[in-house]
Amino acid sequence: MYFQKKRCIAMLLAGGQGSRLKVLTEKTAKPAVPFGGKYRIIDFPLSNCVNSGIDTVGILTQYQPLELNEYIGNGQPWGLNKTHSCAQVLPPYERHDKKSGWYKGTANAIYQNIDFIERFDPDYVVILSGDHIYKMDYAAMVEYHEQNGASCTIAVRDVPLSEASRFGILNTNPDNSIYEFEEKPKKPKSTNASMGIYVFNWSVLREALISDEEDPNSSNDFGKNIIPNLLNAGHKMMAYNFDGYWKDVGTIDSLWEANMELLGKNPAFNIRGDERSKISARNNAFPSSYIDENAKTVNCFIAEGSEVYGIVRHSVISVGCTIGEGAVVEDSVVMPGVVIEPGAIVRHAILGENSKVCRNAVVGGAFGPKEKKQISVTSKGAVVEANTVLLPGEML
Amino acid sequence: MQVMGIIFANDGAVGALTNQRTTAAIPFGGRYRQVDFHLSNMAAAGIRRVGIISRHNYQSLMYHIGSGEEWGMELEEGGLEFLTPFSMSTTDSYHGKLETLHSAMSFLTYGPEDEYVVMTGSSILCNIDLNDVVASHIASGRDITIVTKSGIANGKKQLDLALKLDEQGEIADIAVDYMAPEGYLATMDIFVLSKKYLQEKVQEFIARNLFHMDRDLVLGQWQKGQLSVNVYQFKGAVLYNESVEEYFRNSLALIDRNVRHDLFGYNHTVFTKVRDRVPTYYGEYCEVEDCIIADGCILEGEVENSVLFRNVTVCQGAEVENCVIMNDAVIGEGAELKYAILDKDVVVRPGAKLCGTPTTPIIIPRGEIV
């Protein structure tokens, strides 16, 4: 087979469980978690790649890959199914020398797929994760990387000092070169948080991965091992500032918030945007949605294939949902295929795919503006029985 | 047993809606084109070789269908084929379906494994199990199976082909272009024949200057006692979009739950070209009631009893009532629309008023600014 040389390819780490999403990732890998009515989290890095002119993406899967693999398919929704483009799913595999098996860490996952990368003989490799909602032009970052003659460039954003200890923090010189990397520091020296987006010269990364693999004490992780090792070895590493919308949707609260940030006349995250930064998704052939004469739809997203007979306020309703007559849905994220029966009330909730809220059931509650919102969650296919209550913050 | 399909894409004129497109390419139901229903019927029945006969204005249809991948027809062998007319001495002007079939003879002949042909027009929409129709055809042992819908004949609408059955269910009368009174069945422009029979008849008829499917093949042959007919009565929803008034009425008929569910999911999914849009945003002050709404819209005004295609913007203070609004329209602040069909890319200026009537909706052509 003939492989075209690529200047730049992307490797997308999509194998994590995302355990902080609790019941939502019991049966689904985090990157396959639905978002924004018709998308899944992985649509964002994948679409960003395509919009940045990166047409070769290796997708490393491990945890509960069935749905994710199915979703990626041949990459057609993102235009990655052409003769010289691909969205290649890379699961762990067995090798004759036993240097294989489950991906031990983010760096090991890439290490085990050196052969895949070599086929394209790339100058640069972009490492991405399937955890964030954002639109970003990776091409500009690669350009910056090249112009600075760096070995590695890390995308950073400014975070509030109070939150900085949750991130990998990069301490930089005035020219934006990195002199120190601290993983989740107790006393952060700066507020430059790593976004987990890296551009590497492939030759440098390749060597770093091989020597990291030889170290039995390494946890084979980019943040903990590869980045500090390269810094110590004196490689030129740059920070690339990004100040657009970017949200880690790794927790129930942040996933809910990110969905809510799509709403409003001037939303915090304008997913609509222009064609060049369009987020694509695999589409199901649902008919147009139907809004009944007794329905009320206020400040909400409603995707195709939904039928609304009840009241929807400040919520995201995904494809193929039914909101029954007299039902009320407020401040909630309703994932694909959910049925909310007549008379049910849903507030501050995330309803997992194909779950069902039966007649007159109550899910979640209302909160004052200063109260902490406790989000109720239903897992995929869960049923909230008629006339029962799922309390605020409860999961089913 | 293998079956091939033929779709006639130019199926008469539907007012201004067919000025720049075929009937097959008329947008319908928020995100579809009419041909989606016919292609999906065929795809669901496992038909993988489909010829689309299109005589003119077929650019938008070709763009819509592409390689046919949405219907699983992007095959190396078979798949979808556009049969555009050849200029032949006999085709100076269009005479009838048999003639177009004659010019598509090579497509009919190719694929020797196909035994049966399902033919359909493109202005009558339904969600039908064609396997059942073909099975009925084979079981009947008749020359041709004609699919009909009962109960539509009322003497108010001219039917292309009307049938009357006697008590035994055999044909008592056939009439062409007829204002049939009650008791006649309206055909749905879906026929099943064996490929061999169709090939023979097309050759035979063209040689004798007979061009019309309904008039010459069905009516003429039946009158001579040379055609045995199997009638398949379809019970689901059938939408006849043969005039602007019907198109308008049927578009709004989708608001009826039974019609909608019948057309979109009773037998199988209806597939269409994917145009990946964001979900529709309903604003703080919008009032949307009794509507069919596709993705990508921004709704800030009042919309009632209407069908909105993708990417329609209804600004605050605008009122839209009993309208069909195609892709990418922008309805300005305070505009008022009643009984109107807006073709694609129409801009309605703030404060403009457009009022049609239920029987004669106003049609605003593609790209106009009003």
Short mmCIF file of C-alpha atoms in Angstrom, two decimals, chain A residues 36-39 76-77 81 262-265 271-272 275 278-304 307 309 317 319 322, chain B residues 29-32 69-70 254-255 257 260-261 264 269-272 274-298 300 308 310-311 316:
data_model
loop_
_atom_site.label_atom_id
_atom_site.label_comp_id
_atom_site.label_asym_id
_atom_site.label_seq_id
_atom_site.Cartn_x
_atom_site.Cartn_y
_atom_site.Cartn_z
CA GLY A 36 -25.12 20.02 22.37
CA GLY A 37 -28.13 18.20 20.98
CA LYS A 38 -26.53 16.31 18.13
CA TYR A 39 -22.79 16.16 18.75
CA GLN A 76 -17.10 10.06 6.48
CA PRO A 77 -18.97 12.71 8.51
CA ASN A 81 -12.67 8.88 4.26
CA LEU A 262 -24.62 27.17 24.08
CA LEU A 263 -27.85 28.99 24.91
CA GLY A 264 -28.80 32.62 24.80
CA LYS A 265 -28.77 35.25 22.12
CA ILE A 271 -21.32 26.59 18.08
CA ARG A 272 -23.01 27.99 14.98
CA GLU A 275 -18.35 27.42 7.82
CA LYS A 278 -17.88 24.16 11.53
CA ILE A 279 -18.28 21.23 13.89
CA SER A 280 -19.49 18.15 12.03
CA ALA A 281 -21.26 15.15 13.47
CA ARG A 282 -22.53 11.83 12.28
CA ASN A 283 -26.18 12.41 11.47
CA ASN A 284 -29.07 10.09 11.90
CA ALA A 285 -31.89 10.27 9.43
CA PHE A 286 -34.42 11.85 11.72
CA PRO A 287 -37.32 13.85 10.30
CA SER A 288 -37.65 17.51 11.20
CA SER A 289 -38.80 18.21 14.72
CA TYR A 290 -42.42 18.87 15.61
CA ILE A 291 -43.57 21.56 18.03
CA ASP A 292 -47.15 21.09 19.16
CA GLU A 293 -49.75 23.83 19.59
CA ASN A 294 -49.61 23.46 23.37
CA ALA A 295 -45.83 23.43 23.49
CA LYS A 296 -43.73 26.24 24.82
CA THR A 297 -40.12 26.54 23.75
CA VAL A 298 -38.05 29.26 25.38
CA ASN A 299 -34.31 29.84 25.07
CA CYS A 300 -33.49 26.28 24.08
CA PHE A 301 -31.84 24.06 21.50
CA ILE A 302 -34.08 21.43 19.96
CA ALA A 303 -32.54 19.01 17.48
CA GLU A 304 -34.20 17.15 14.64
CA GLU A 307 -41.49 16.00 19.22
CA TYR A 309 -45.82 18.76 23.34
CA ILE A 317 -33.03 18.75 23.65
CA VAL A 319 -32.21 14.33 18.41
CA THR A 322 -40.24 13.22 22.94
CA GLY B 29 -41.13 18.37 4.87
CA GLY B 30 -38.34 20.54 6.27
CA ARG B 31 -35.32 18.56 5.19
CA TYR B 32 -36.26 16.35 2.29
CA GLU B 69 -24.48 6.97 -0.54
CA GLU B 70 -27.23 8.24 1.76
CA LEU B 254 -47.38 16.84 8.20
CA ILE B 255 -48.42 18.70 11.33
CA ARG B 257 -49.39 13.30 13.89
CA ARG B 260 -46.31 12.45 9.92
CA HIS B 261 -45.76 9.12 11.60
CA PHE B 264 -41.65 9.01 8.28
CA THR B 269 -36.66 5.48 7.69
CA VAL B 270 -36.62 8.15 5.00
CA PHE B 271 -33.06 9.05 4.10
CA THR B 272 -31.85 12.31 2.64
CA VAL B 274 -27.03 15.15 5.10
CA ARG B 275 -26.59 18.84 5.61
CA ASP B 276 -24.99 18.97 8.95
CA ARG B 277 -26.49 21.93 10.84
CA VAL B 278 -26.61 22.93 14.47
CA PRO B 279 -29.84 22.25 16.35
CA THR B 280 -32.47 24.95 16.03
CA TYR B 281 -32.32 27.70 18.63
CA TYR B 282 -35.58 28.92 20.13
CA GLY B 283 -35.14 32.39 21.54
CA GLU B 284 -36.32 33.97 24.74
CA TYR B 285 -39.44 35.54 23.22
CA CYS B 286 -40.34 33.14 20.41
CA GLU B 287 -43.74 31.55 20.16
CA VAL B 288 -43.73 28.41 18.08
CA GLU B 289 -46.86 26.33 17.76
CA ASP B 290 -47.88 23.46 15.53
CA CYS B 291 -44.79 23.52 13.39
CA ILE B 292 -42.41 21.22 11.58
CA ILE B 293 -38.91 22.59 12.06
CA ALA B 294 -35.60 21.46 10.60
CA ASP B 295 -32.16 22.03 12.11
CA GLY B 296 -30.17 25.23 11.96
CA CYS B 297 -33.00 27.74 12.44
CA ILE B 298 -32.92 30.74 14.75
CA GLU B 300 -37.10 34.74 17.81
CA LEU B 308 -39.55 25.56 8.29
CA ARG B 310 -32.98 24.36 7.49
CA ASN B 311 -31.29 27.58 8.53
CA GLN B 316 -38.19 39.12 16.81
#
